[in-house]
Short mmCIF file of C-alpha atoms in Angstrom, two decimals:
data_model
loop_
_atom_site.label_atom_id
_atom_site.label_comp_id
_atom_site.label_asym_id
_atom_site.label_seq_id
_atom_site.Cartn_x
_atom_site.Cartn_y
_atom_site.Cartn_z
CA MET A 1 158.94 -143.05 23.37
CA VAL A 2 160.94 -142.25 26.91
CA LEU A 3 162.90 -139.10 26.96
CA TYR A 4 166.40 -140.06 27.79
CA ASP A 5 168.84 -137.63 28.30
CA SER A 6 170.35 -136.28 25.01
CA ALA A 7 174.10 -137.77 25.26
CA THR A 8 173.55 -141.80 23.85
CA SER A 9 176.77 -143.76 23.85
CA GLY A 10 177.70 -147.06 22.11
CA GLY A 11 175.84 -146.69 19.05
CA SER A 12 178.36 -147.39 16.29
CA ASN A 13 179.76 -150.28 18.66
CA SER A 14 177.28 -151.97 18.47
CA GLY A 15 176.31 -151.24 14.64
CA SER A 16 180.05 -152.77 13.58
CA SER A 17 179.65 -155.32 16.08
CA SER A 18 176.54 -156.37 14.27
CA SER A 19 177.79 -156.42 10.58
CA CYS A 20 181.15 -158.10 11.63
CA SER A 21 178.34 -160.42 13.15
CA GLY A 22 176.12 -160.56 10.12
CA THR A 23 178.93 -161.24 7.90
CA LYS A 24 180.97 -165.19 9.40
CA GLN A 25 176.79 -166.01 9.82
CA HIS A 26 176.64 -164.96 5.27
CA VAL A 27 180.20 -167.05 5.23
CA ALA A 28 179.61 -169.63 7.44
CA GLU A 29 175.84 -170.46 5.64
CA ILE A 30 177.83 -170.49 2.13
CA ASP A 31 180.65 -172.34 3.09
CA GLY A 32 177.95 -174.90 4.47
CA LEU A 33 175.95 -174.92 0.27
CA LEU A 34 179.72 -175.54 -1.28
CA ALA A 35 180.31 -178.41 1.88
CA GLY A 36 176.00 -179.67 1.03
CA ALA A 37 176.99 -180.05 -2.92
CA GLY A 38 179.68 -181.81 -2.62
CA TYR A 39 182.53 -179.27 -3.02
CA LYS A 40 185.65 -179.14 -1.07
CA VAL A 41 186.76 -175.59 -1.01
CA ARG A 42 185.86 -172.45 1.77
CA SER A 43 184.23 -169.47 -0.04
CA SER A 44 187.53 -167.55 1.63
CA GLU A 45 189.18 -169.66 -1.37
CA LEU A 46 187.19 -169.01 -4.73
CA ARG A 47 189.68 -166.23 -5.63
CA GLN A 48 192.11 -168.45 -5.75
CA VAL A 49 190.69 -171.23 -6.94
CA ALA A 50 188.99 -168.69 -10.24
CA GLN A 51 192.62 -167.81 -11.07
CA ARG A 52 193.73 -171.66 -11.30
CA LEU A 53 190.87 -172.02 -13.29
CA GLU A 54 191.85 -168.82 -15.46
CA ARG A 55 195.91 -170.04 -15.94
CA LEU A 56 194.63 -173.86 -16.31
CA GLU A 57 192.16 -172.40 -19.45
CA THR A 58 195.08 -170.22 -21.02
CA VAL A 59 197.33 -173.45 -20.92
CA MET A 60 195.17 -175.29 -22.65
CA VAL A 61 194.07 -172.83 -25.24
CA ASN A 62 197.98 -172.80 -26.29
CA SER A 63 198.34 -176.36 -25.69
CA PRO A 64 195.15 -178.15 -27.70
CA ALA A 65 197.11 -180.99 -28.86
CA ASP A 66 197.73 -181.92 -24.50
CA ILE A 67 193.86 -182.29 -24.74
CA SER A 68 193.78 -185.39 -26.57
CA GLN A 69 195.74 -186.89 -24.14
CA LEU A 70 193.91 -185.87 -20.84
CA ALA A 71 190.66 -187.15 -22.52
CA SER A 72 192.44 -190.32 -22.59
CA ASP A 73 193.80 -190.63 -19.54
CA THR A 74 192.87 -193.39 -17.09
CA VAL A 75 193.21 -191.70 -13.88
CA HIS A 76 190.30 -190.59 -12.56
CA TYR A 77 190.64 -187.09 -10.59
CA ASN A 78 187.64 -185.62 -7.84
CA PRO A 79 186.95 -182.43 -9.87
CA SER A 80 184.94 -181.64 -6.76
CA ASP A 81 187.85 -180.76 -4.55
CA LEU A 82 187.73 -177.72 -6.99
CA ALA A 83 191.58 -176.57 -6.01
CA SER A 84 193.10 -179.95 -5.85
CA TRP A 85 191.45 -180.79 -9.16
CA VAL A 86 192.54 -178.19 -11.07
CA ASP A 87 196.54 -178.89 -9.54
CA SER A 88 195.88 -181.64 -11.77
CA LEU A 89 195.38 -181.04 -13.96
CA LEU A 90 197.55 -177.97 -14.34
CA SER A 91 200.65 -180.46 -13.19
CA GLU A 92 199.46 -182.48 -16.28
CA PHE A 93 200.70 -179.67 -18.28
CA ASN A 94 204.07 -178.81 -16.54
CA GLN A 95 202.21 -176.39 -15.04
CA PRO A 96 203.41 -175.18 -10.95
CA PRO A 97 200.29 -174.14 -9.35
CA LEU A 98 199.61 -170.62 -7.52
CA PRO A 99 201.38 -169.72 -5.07
CA LEU A 100 198.20 -169.63 -2.08
CA PRO A 101 197.68 -165.52 -1.24
CA SER A 102 198.43 -164.19 2.14
CA ASP A 103 195.30 -161.21 2.14
CA LEU A 104 193.38 -162.09 -0.50
CA PRO A 105 189.06 -160.91 1.39
CA ASP A 106 186.35 -164.07 1.92
CA LEU A 107 183.92 -164.14 -1.35
CA PRO A 108 180.64 -164.81 0.43
CA ASP A 109 178.97 -165.91 -2.63
CA ILE A 110 178.10 -170.18 -3.66
CA ILE A 111 179.56 -172.23 -6.96
CA ALA A 112 176.54 -172.54 -8.95
CA GLY A 113 177.31 -175.69 -10.64
CA PRO A 114 179.96 -178.51 -11.24
CA SER A 115 182.13 -176.05 -12.91
CA VAL A 116 183.68 -172.45 -12.66
CA ASN A 117 183.83 -170.35 -15.14
CA HIS A 118 186.28 -167.51 -14.33
CA THR A 119 184.98 -164.46 -15.99
CA ALA A 120 182.09 -165.34 -13.94
CA VAL A 121 183.21 -165.11 -11.47
CA GLY A 122 184.81 -162.23 -12.13
CA ASN A 123 181.70 -160.05 -12.73
CA TYR A 124 180.41 -162.07 -9.54
CA LEU A 125 183.23 -160.06 -7.36
CA THR A 126 182.04 -157.08 -9.24
CA ASP A 127 178.20 -156.58 -8.73
CA ASN A 128 179.08 -157.83 -5.38
CA PHE A 129 181.45 -154.32 -4.39
CA THR A 130 178.94 -152.70 -6.23
CA THR A 131 176.12 -154.13 -4.53
CA THR A 132 177.86 -153.67 -1.12
CA GLN A 133 178.51 -150.10 -2.01
CA GLN A 134 175.20 -149.24 -2.62
CA GLN A 135 174.35 -151.27 0.65
CA GLN A 136 176.92 -148.86 2.39
CA GLN A 137 175.02 -145.86 1.27
CA GLN A 138 171.88 -147.07 1.85
CA GLN A 139 173.81 -147.49 5.69
CA GLN A 140 174.58 -144.08 5.46
CA GLN A 141 171.31 -142.30 4.56
CA MET A 142 169.22 -144.67 7.24
CA MET A 143 172.06 -143.55 9.52
CA ILE A 144 172.30 -139.27 8.62
CA VAL A 145 167.89 -140.10 8.36
CA THR A 146 167.90 -141.36 12.21
CA ALA A 147 170.47 -138.96 13.52
CA MET A 148 168.38 -136.28 11.60
CA GLU A 149 165.19 -137.82 13.55
CA GLU A 150 166.88 -137.60 16.88
CA ASP A 151 168.11 -134.00 16.78
CA SER A 152 164.42 -133.13 15.89
CA GLY A 153 163.39 -135.08 18.38
CA ILE A 154 165.11 -133.41 20.86
CA ARG A 155 165.07 -129.99 19.16
CA LEU A 156 161.29 -130.73 20.17
CA VAL A 157 161.99 -131.37 23.86
CA HIS A 158 163.66 -128.30 24.32
CA MET A 159 161.32 -126.13 21.86
CA LEU A 160 158.14 -127.94 24.52
CA MET A 161 159.59 -127.00 27.97
CA THR A 162 160.16 -123.05 26.46
CA CYS A 163 157.01 -122.84 24.97
CA ALA A 164 155.15 -124.23 28.14
CA GLU A 165 156.97 -121.83 30.09
CA SER A 166 156.63 -118.36 28.36
CA VAL A 167 152.53 -119.50 28.72
CA GLN A 168 153.70 -119.61 32.50
CA ARG A 169 154.50 -115.99 31.49
CA GLY A 170 151.89 -115.27 29.72
CA GLU A 171 154.00 -114.54 27.15
CA MET A 172 150.93 -116.25 24.70
CA ALA A 173 152.18 -114.48 21.52
CA VAL A 174 155.86 -115.65 22.04
CA ALA A 175 154.58 -119.47 22.70
CA GLY A 176 151.81 -119.24 19.66
CA SER A 177 155.41 -118.58 17.39
CA LEU A 178 156.61 -121.27 19.04
CA ILE A 179 154.08 -123.62 18.25
CA GLU A 180 154.24 -122.76 14.88
CA ASP A 181 158.21 -123.27 14.56
CA MET A 182 157.01 -127.06 16.15
CA LYS A 183 154.92 -128.14 14.02
CA GLY A 184 157.30 -127.92 11.08
CA LEU A 185 159.52 -129.06 13.18
CA LEU A 186 157.39 -131.96 13.22
CA THR A 187 157.46 -132.80 10.01
CA ARG A 188 161.21 -133.78 9.94
CA VAL A 189 160.62 -136.41 12.59
CA ASN A 190 158.24 -140.16 12.55
CA PRO A 191 154.81 -138.85 13.92
CA SER A 192 152.99 -142.49 13.89
CA CYS A 193 156.24 -143.08 16.88
CA GLY A 194 158.13 -141.96 19.67
CA ILE A 195 158.56 -138.30 20.13
CA GLY A 196 157.47 -137.29 17.54
CA LYS A 197 153.70 -139.12 18.14
CA VAL A 198 154.20 -137.40 22.51
CA ALA A 199 155.00 -133.57 20.60
CA GLY A 200 152.03 -134.06 18.34
CA CYS A 201 149.39 -134.23 21.65
CA PHE A 202 151.74 -131.75 23.66
CA ILE A 203 151.97 -128.76 21.07
CA ASP A 204 147.67 -129.61 20.29
CA ALA A 205 147.68 -129.44 24.00
CA LEU A 206 149.38 -125.96 24.36
CA SER A 207 147.31 -124.95 21.46
CA PHE A 208 144.21 -125.05 22.82
CA ARG A 209 145.65 -123.88 25.89
CA ILE A 210 146.18 -120.84 24.25
CA MET A 211 143.26 -120.45 22.34
CA GLY A 212 141.08 -120.30 25.12
CA VAL A 213 139.39 -124.08 24.32
CA GLY A 214 140.70 -126.61 25.95
CA GLY A 215 137.41 -127.48 28.50
CA SER A 216 135.18 -127.96 25.41
CA ILE A 217 138.16 -130.70 24.55
CA CYS A 218 136.50 -133.29 27.13
CA GLY A 219 134.57 -135.51 24.12
CA SER A 220 130.99 -136.50 25.59
CA VAL A 221 130.07 -139.71 27.77
CA SER A 222 129.62 -142.23 24.77
CA GLU A 223 133.09 -141.59 23.70
CA ASN A 224 135.19 -141.94 26.53
CA GLU A 225 133.15 -145.31 27.17
CA ILE A 226 134.51 -146.49 24.40
CA LEU A 227 137.43 -145.33 24.63
CA TYR A 228 137.78 -146.36 28.63
CA HIS A 229 136.68 -149.81 26.97
CA HIS A 230 139.99 -149.97 24.40
CA PHE A 231 142.26 -148.49 26.94
CA TYR A 232 141.67 -151.18 28.64
CA GLU A 233 142.36 -153.93 25.89
CA ALA A 234 144.99 -152.56 24.18
CA CYS A 235 147.26 -152.01 27.52
CA PRO A 236 147.21 -154.66 30.97
CA TYR A 237 146.97 -150.41 33.77
CA LEU A 238 143.05 -150.76 33.79
CA LYS A 239 143.56 -155.21 34.15
CA PHE A 240 146.36 -154.74 36.80
CA ALA A 241 143.89 -152.74 38.75
CA HIS A 242 140.89 -154.91 38.27
CA PHE A 243 143.01 -158.07 38.74
CA THR A 244 144.26 -155.82 42.00
CA ALA A 245 141.65 -154.89 43.64
CA ASN A 246 139.47 -158.09 43.06
CA GLN A 247 141.47 -160.58 44.77
CA ALA A 248 141.65 -157.41 47.36
CA ILE A 249 138.08 -158.16 48.31
CA LEU A 250 138.01 -161.51 47.36
CA GLU A 251 140.46 -161.29 50.53
CA ALA A 252 138.37 -159.46 52.86
CA PHE A 253 134.91 -161.56 51.95
CA ASP A 254 136.15 -164.18 53.18
CA GLY A 255 134.03 -165.57 56.08
CA HIS A 256 130.70 -163.51 54.72
CA ASP A 257 127.33 -164.80 53.94
CA CYS A 258 126.31 -161.29 52.52
CA VAL A 259 128.77 -158.74 51.06
CA HIS A 260 128.49 -155.70 49.10
CA VAL A 261 130.33 -153.52 47.10
CA VAL A 262 130.63 -149.66 45.93
CA ASP A 263 132.06 -149.51 42.64
CA PHE A 264 132.86 -144.63 41.48
CA ASN A 265 132.88 -146.36 37.98
CA LEU A 266 130.99 -148.91 36.82
CA MET A 267 132.11 -148.00 32.96
CA HIS A 268 130.60 -150.87 31.70
CA GLY A 269 131.58 -152.99 34.86
CA LEU A 270 134.02 -154.86 32.94
CA GLN A 271 135.97 -155.31 36.63
CA TRP A 272 133.19 -157.90 38.23
CA PRO A 273 132.65 -160.83 35.34
CA ALA A 274 135.41 -161.94 37.40
CA LEU A 275 135.29 -161.81 40.77
CA ILE A 276 131.52 -162.56 40.21
CA GLN A 277 132.88 -166.30 38.69
CA ALA A 278 136.03 -166.49 41.57
CA LEU A 279 132.24 -165.54 44.49
CA ALA A 280 131.17 -169.10 43.01
CA LEU A 281 133.79 -171.14 43.17
CA ARG A 282 134.44 -169.88 47.31
CA PRO A 283 135.02 -172.96 49.30
CA GLY A 284 131.76 -173.56 51.20
CA GLY A 285 129.62 -172.04 49.01
CA PRO A 286 129.20 -168.44 47.13
CA PRO A 287 127.98 -165.43 49.59
CA LEU A 288 124.87 -163.01 47.97
CA LEU A 289 126.81 -160.12 45.96
CA ARG A 290 125.01 -156.55 46.12
CA LEU A 291 126.78 -154.44 43.54
CA THR A 292 125.95 -150.44 43.19
CA GLY A 293 127.68 -149.14 40.78
CA ILE A 294 128.03 -145.24 40.79
CA GLY A 295 128.15 -143.87 37.08
CA PRO A 296 127.05 -140.72 34.85
CA PRO A 297 123.61 -140.20 33.39
CA SER A 298 122.94 -141.45 29.45
CA PRO A 299 122.87 -137.89 27.28
CA ASP A 300 120.14 -139.88 25.02
CA GLY A 301 118.02 -140.80 27.96
CA ARG A 302 118.98 -144.89 28.17
CA ASP A 303 119.20 -146.63 31.38
CA SER A 304 123.17 -147.68 30.11
CA LEU A 305 123.42 -148.57 33.78
CA ARG A 306 120.55 -150.98 34.85
CA GLU A 307 121.45 -152.90 31.83
CA ILE A 308 125.06 -153.08 32.50
CA GLY A 309 123.70 -154.62 35.61
CA LEU A 310 121.16 -156.99 33.88
CA ARG A 311 123.90 -158.67 32.41
CA LEU A 312 126.39 -159.34 35.53
CA ALA A 313 122.97 -159.71 37.10
CA GLU A 314 122.40 -162.53 34.26
CA LEU A 315 125.83 -164.13 34.63
CA ALA A 316 125.04 -164.84 38.40
CA ARG A 317 122.68 -166.34 37.69
CA SER A 318 124.21 -168.97 35.18
CA VAL A 319 127.41 -169.32 37.99
CA ASN A 320 124.56 -169.65 40.95
CA ILE A 321 125.64 -166.59 42.39
CA ARG A 322 122.32 -165.02 44.01
CA PHE A 323 122.81 -160.84 42.45
CA THR A 324 121.46 -157.96 42.82
CA PHE A 325 122.49 -154.57 41.38
CA ARG A 326 122.03 -151.45 42.01
CA GLY A 327 122.76 -148.26 39.95
CA VAL A 328 123.24 -144.30 41.15
CA ALA A 329 123.87 -142.20 38.38
CA ALA A 330 125.87 -138.58 39.47
CA SER A 331 127.87 -136.60 36.80
CA ARG A 332 130.91 -136.01 39.93
CA LEU A 333 131.60 -138.47 43.45
CA GLU A 334 130.80 -135.65 44.75
CA ASP A 335 126.98 -134.98 44.44
CA VAL A 336 126.83 -138.80 46.23
CA LYS A 337 125.49 -138.87 49.89
CA PRO A 338 125.71 -141.72 51.40
CA TRP A 339 121.76 -142.79 51.58
CA MET A 340 121.92 -143.68 48.04
CA LEU A 341 123.95 -146.84 48.30
CA GLN A 342 121.63 -148.29 50.91
CA VAL A 343 124.60 -149.39 52.38
CA SER A 344 123.70 -152.67 55.98
CA PRO A 345 125.59 -153.25 58.91
CA LYS A 346 124.98 -156.59 58.09
CA GLU A 347 127.22 -156.75 54.93
CA ALA A 348 130.67 -157.00 54.66
CA LEU A 349 131.67 -153.80 52.12
CA ALA A 350 134.02 -153.12 49.54
CA VAL A 351 134.76 -149.66 48.22
CA ASN A 352 136.12 -149.83 44.34
CA SER A 353 137.87 -146.26 43.28
CA ILE A 354 139.93 -147.46 40.09
CA LEU A 355 141.26 -143.96 38.37
CA GLN A 356 138.86 -142.26 40.30
CA LEU A 357 139.37 -139.77 43.92
CA HIS A 358 141.92 -137.77 42.85
CA LYS A 359 139.19 -136.07 40.58
CA LEU A 360 137.76 -135.24 44.20
CA LEU A 361 140.70 -132.61 44.46
CA GLY A 362 139.84 -129.97 41.22
CA ALA A 363 136.27 -128.54 43.59
CA ASP A 364 136.96 -124.88 44.17
CA PRO A 365 138.38 -124.06 47.49
CA ALA A 366 135.68 -121.90 48.87
CA ARG A 367 134.05 -124.53 49.68
CA ASN A 368 134.04 -127.55 52.15
CA SER A 369 136.33 -129.86 50.29
CA PRO A 370 134.99 -133.30 48.53
CA MET A 371 138.30 -135.33 48.94
CA GLU A 372 137.79 -134.75 52.60
CA MET A 373 133.29 -135.42 52.47
CA VAL A 374 133.55 -138.61 50.48
CA LEU A 375 136.77 -139.83 52.06
CA GLY A 376 134.89 -139.65 55.44
CA TRP A 377 131.28 -140.63 54.83
CA ILE A 378 133.30 -143.68 52.71
CA ARG A 379 135.11 -144.33 57.08
CA ASN A 380 131.87 -143.50 58.04
CA LEU A 381 129.90 -146.53 56.51
CA ASN A 382 133.02 -148.74 58.13
CA PRO A 383 134.03 -150.75 54.35
CA LYS A 384 135.68 -154.20 55.06
CA ILE A 385 138.28 -152.70 51.70
CA MET A 386 138.36 -150.73 49.74
CA THR A 387 141.22 -150.99 47.52
CA VAL A 388 142.45 -147.28 45.18
CA VAL A 389 144.45 -147.45 42.36
CA GLU A 390 145.89 -144.56 41.34
CA GLN A 391 148.36 -143.26 38.54
CA GLU A 392 151.95 -142.58 39.09
CA SER A 393 152.86 -139.03 38.94
CA ASN A 394 152.23 -136.26 39.87
CA HIS A 395 150.58 -133.39 37.97
CA ASN A 396 148.77 -131.38 40.33
CA GLN A 397 151.12 -129.57 41.03
CA PRO A 398 150.43 -125.17 41.09
CA GLU A 399 152.78 -124.65 39.28
CA PHE A 400 152.56 -124.74 35.59
CA LEU A 401 156.00 -125.41 33.84
CA ASP A 402 156.26 -128.95 36.39
CA ARG A 403 153.41 -130.07 36.10
CA PHE A 404 153.76 -129.50 32.47
CA THR A 405 156.97 -131.07 32.37
CA THR A 406 156.45 -134.40 35.11
CA ALA A 407 153.28 -134.57 32.19
CA LEU A 408 155.65 -135.27 30.27
CA TYR A 409 157.46 -137.75 31.00
CA TYR A 410 154.93 -139.78 32.42
CA TYR A 411 152.97 -139.47 29.51
CA SER A 412 156.27 -140.34 26.65
CA THR A 413 156.68 -143.62 28.95
CA MET A 414 152.92 -143.91 28.67
CA PHE A 415 152.27 -143.66 25.02
CA ASP A 416 155.72 -146.13 24.71
CA SER A 417 154.42 -149.06 26.31
CA LEU A 418 151.83 -148.73 23.88
CA GLU A 419 153.54 -148.94 20.69
CA ALA A 420 153.99 -152.77 22.31
CA CYS A 421 150.45 -152.75 21.65
CA PRO A 422 149.77 -155.24 18.41
CA LEU A 423 145.96 -154.21 18.26
CA GLN A 424 144.65 -151.98 16.05
CA PRO A 425 141.88 -150.35 16.99
CA GLU A 426 142.05 -151.33 20.24
CA LYS A 427 146.13 -149.08 19.82
CA ALA A 428 144.57 -146.16 18.35
CA LEU A 429 141.66 -145.49 20.68
CA ALA A 430 144.20 -145.99 23.50
CA GLU A 431 146.04 -143.30 21.95
CA ILE A 432 143.01 -140.26 22.12
CA TYR A 433 142.22 -141.92 25.88
CA LEU A 434 145.33 -140.23 26.43
CA GLN A 435 145.37 -137.83 24.28
CA ARG A 436 142.76 -136.35 26.80
CA GLU A 437 143.96 -136.50 29.39
CA ILE A 438 147.08 -135.20 28.81
CA CYS A 439 144.54 -132.22 27.35
CA ASN A 440 142.98 -132.07 30.00
CA VAL A 441 146.33 -131.62 32.48
CA VAL A 442 148.21 -128.91 30.44
CA CYS A 443 144.82 -126.71 28.51
CA CYS A 444 141.98 -126.55 32.01
CA GLU A 445 142.32 -125.12 35.21
CA GLY A 446 139.88 -124.57 38.35
CA SER A 447 137.53 -127.31 38.33
CA ALA A 448 137.54 -128.18 34.79
CA ARG A 449 140.89 -129.76 35.42
CA VAL A 450 139.81 -133.07 37.32
CA GLU A 451 143.12 -135.20 35.80
CA ARG A 452 144.66 -134.08 39.35
CA HIS A 453 147.44 -137.61 39.52
CA GLU A 454 148.84 -137.93 42.30
CA PRO A 455 151.90 -139.79 43.44
CA LEU A 456 151.40 -143.44 45.72
CA ALA A 457 153.08 -141.29 48.98
CA LYS A 458 150.70 -138.31 48.81
CA TRP A 459 148.00 -140.84 48.79
CA ARG A 460 149.23 -142.56 51.99
CA ASN A 461 149.40 -139.47 54.10
CA ARG A 462 145.66 -138.43 52.74
CA LEU A 463 143.83 -141.38 53.28
CA ALA A 464 145.31 -142.30 56.88
CA GLY A 465 145.04 -138.08 58.18
CA ALA A 466 141.17 -139.36 56.73
CA GLY A 467 141.18 -142.04 59.50
CA PHE A 468 142.18 -144.94 57.00
CA ARG A 469 144.74 -148.23 57.80
CA PRO A 470 146.16 -149.97 54.39
CA LEU A 471 145.99 -153.28 54.32
CA HIS A 472 149.05 -155.26 52.76
CA LEU A 473 148.43 -156.78 49.12
CA GLY A 474 149.60 -159.72 49.80
CA SER A 475 151.30 -162.53 47.39
CA ASN A 476 148.16 -163.52 45.51
CA ALA A 477 147.14 -160.39 44.24
CA PHE A 478 151.45 -160.13 43.22
CA ARG A 479 151.73 -163.20 41.34
CA GLN A 480 148.36 -162.92 39.66
CA ALA A 481 149.21 -159.39 38.33
CA SER A 482 152.72 -161.28 37.10
CA MET A 483 150.40 -163.76 35.94
CA LEU A 484 148.51 -160.91 34.10
CA LEU A 485 150.85 -160.09 32.17
CA THR A 486 152.63 -163.03 30.65
CA LEU A 487 149.25 -162.37 28.61
CA PHE A 488 150.58 -159.57 26.58
CA SER A 489 154.36 -160.64 24.59
CA ALA A 490 156.06 -157.08 25.28
CA GLU A 491 158.85 -157.44 28.15
CA GLY A 492 158.30 -154.01 29.22
CA TYR A 493 155.83 -154.45 32.26
CA SER A 494 156.80 -155.33 34.92
CA VAL A 495 155.06 -155.25 38.73
CA GLU A 496 156.94 -153.76 41.84
CA GLU A 497 155.88 -154.81 45.82
CA THR A 498 156.67 -151.65 47.48
CA GLU A 499 155.64 -151.59 51.35
CA GLY A 500 152.42 -153.93 51.20
CA CYS A 501 151.60 -151.94 47.43
CA LEU A 502 151.82 -152.90 44.17
CA THR A 503 153.09 -150.58 40.48
CA LEU A 504 152.68 -151.63 37.66
CA GLY A 505 155.29 -150.31 34.89
CA TRP A 506 157.26 -149.75 31.74
CA HIS A 507 160.81 -150.46 32.90
CA SER A 508 162.06 -148.19 35.83
CA ARG A 509 159.42 -146.14 35.38
CA PRO A 510 156.38 -146.56 37.45
CA LEU A 511 152.91 -145.90 36.64
CA ILE A 512 150.31 -147.08 38.24
CA ALA A 513 149.32 -147.63 41.79
CA ALA A 514 147.36 -150.02 43.11
CA SER A 515 146.70 -150.06 47.46
CA ALA A 516 144.09 -151.58 49.78
CA TRP A 517 142.80 -149.48 53.07
CA HIS A 518 140.18 -150.17 55.66
CA ALA A 519 139.06 -147.22 58.15
CA VAL A 520 140.39 -147.28 61.61
CA PRO A 521 137.54 -147.29 64.35
CA ASP A 522 136.58 -144.25 65.96
CA VAL A 523 137.98 -145.92 68.85
CA MET A 524 141.49 -145.82 67.59
CA MET A 525 141.21 -142.37 66.00
CA SER A 526 140.20 -139.94 69.28
CA HIS A 527 143.59 -141.74 70.29
CA GLN A 528 145.31 -140.76 67.68
CA ASN A 529 143.56 -137.28 67.62
CA SER A 530 144.03 -137.54 71.45
CA ASN A 531 147.95 -137.94 70.99
#
């Protein structure tokens, strides 16, 4: 569901046009069936034929002597031409044919056999009229229900904004009362799609914030990994991120025999089988590939990072690529130190961050900025390329109401795009994945709020200030991203190129942005700083 202005246009006209078009198509189909059965009559002529048959029946009842004469008549008429056939019989009784009424409506019905009974036709007319009345009543009821849902949806959005204002002012009692009203209003809309589903998520998030339990809704590490995987399967956003980053890394590694990828969020290693296979097919032979995967410690004591590394090593062995893996367990990215990565100056290094850098923005302001610290050691490692994918929205505004409004618009669009997913339970679990993001954006403050998404323009300024310059994501990345969308049946997804970066969105709204960066040499940084 996408939030639009409440004023819409063209609804009634389009419905009338559709109804008219459907009636014409129905009449054409009936005419075709009549012709196929051998009857030279159109549906619009059936009422006239019925009147003629009724008159013929009356004449035949009143003139029994003439019937024997007709039976012995040697002239044969073609009864398939119903109108002419009845007129011919009437002429035998010296009865003039009925004139064709000028205002007869179409009779969209089918003749069931070679003879027509005027009573059956009349009954059919009555039945058809009754059916039409019922259809009109059903259509009116549907229009009323739709109008009520639209009205309730608009009221829900208005009440959500009013509740967020109350929260910002600290009027929690008023906000709580509004939440109860919204829950009642939520029963008047469809909770499984559209505004009903999105409003339900934001109502829950506001409730958790008022109760002060937002921080406890984050879920366990294993749960989040499962939800991430289903979000990956349900929609193209993470696939777009992986494919685009892989293409940029593949091009950056061209000509290098020893390459090293540092992945800031390994998450089942979903991104790397495609790169391994692409490197195996590289002209001139594959390089030695090192992969360092960063991820949270396993809560059950299992070394899940090592298990993922073993699976990737098996794949690399099957395609004849020399491969080594190193896992680095860390709950937060700022806890990672560059010495843990064991980067060699002899290898081409790629640093890969998929939806991770924004989490560095929520640290305690009294401490040194984790963002500056992490970007600083990344630049000092002198990577050949750093790929960055982030949500294309601003959920890091200091004012709660601004952040709430932006999030409501962004996630409404995201949920609307998920409606195109035919997969279950992937779709349902992907929605839970998004709901947890919403909860963190709305419920949490300070270091507990990690979903601090910012738009591409802010990342450009931040990365340029930290000593990086942009790399143009070439036509191959754009082509590959566009081909990816052909795997999804929905036509609403679109890829756009903006100043060397790629965005994936739903209709006209970009939702995720991919960019690539290169560390500026120290000599150039010194020159820029002196200017």
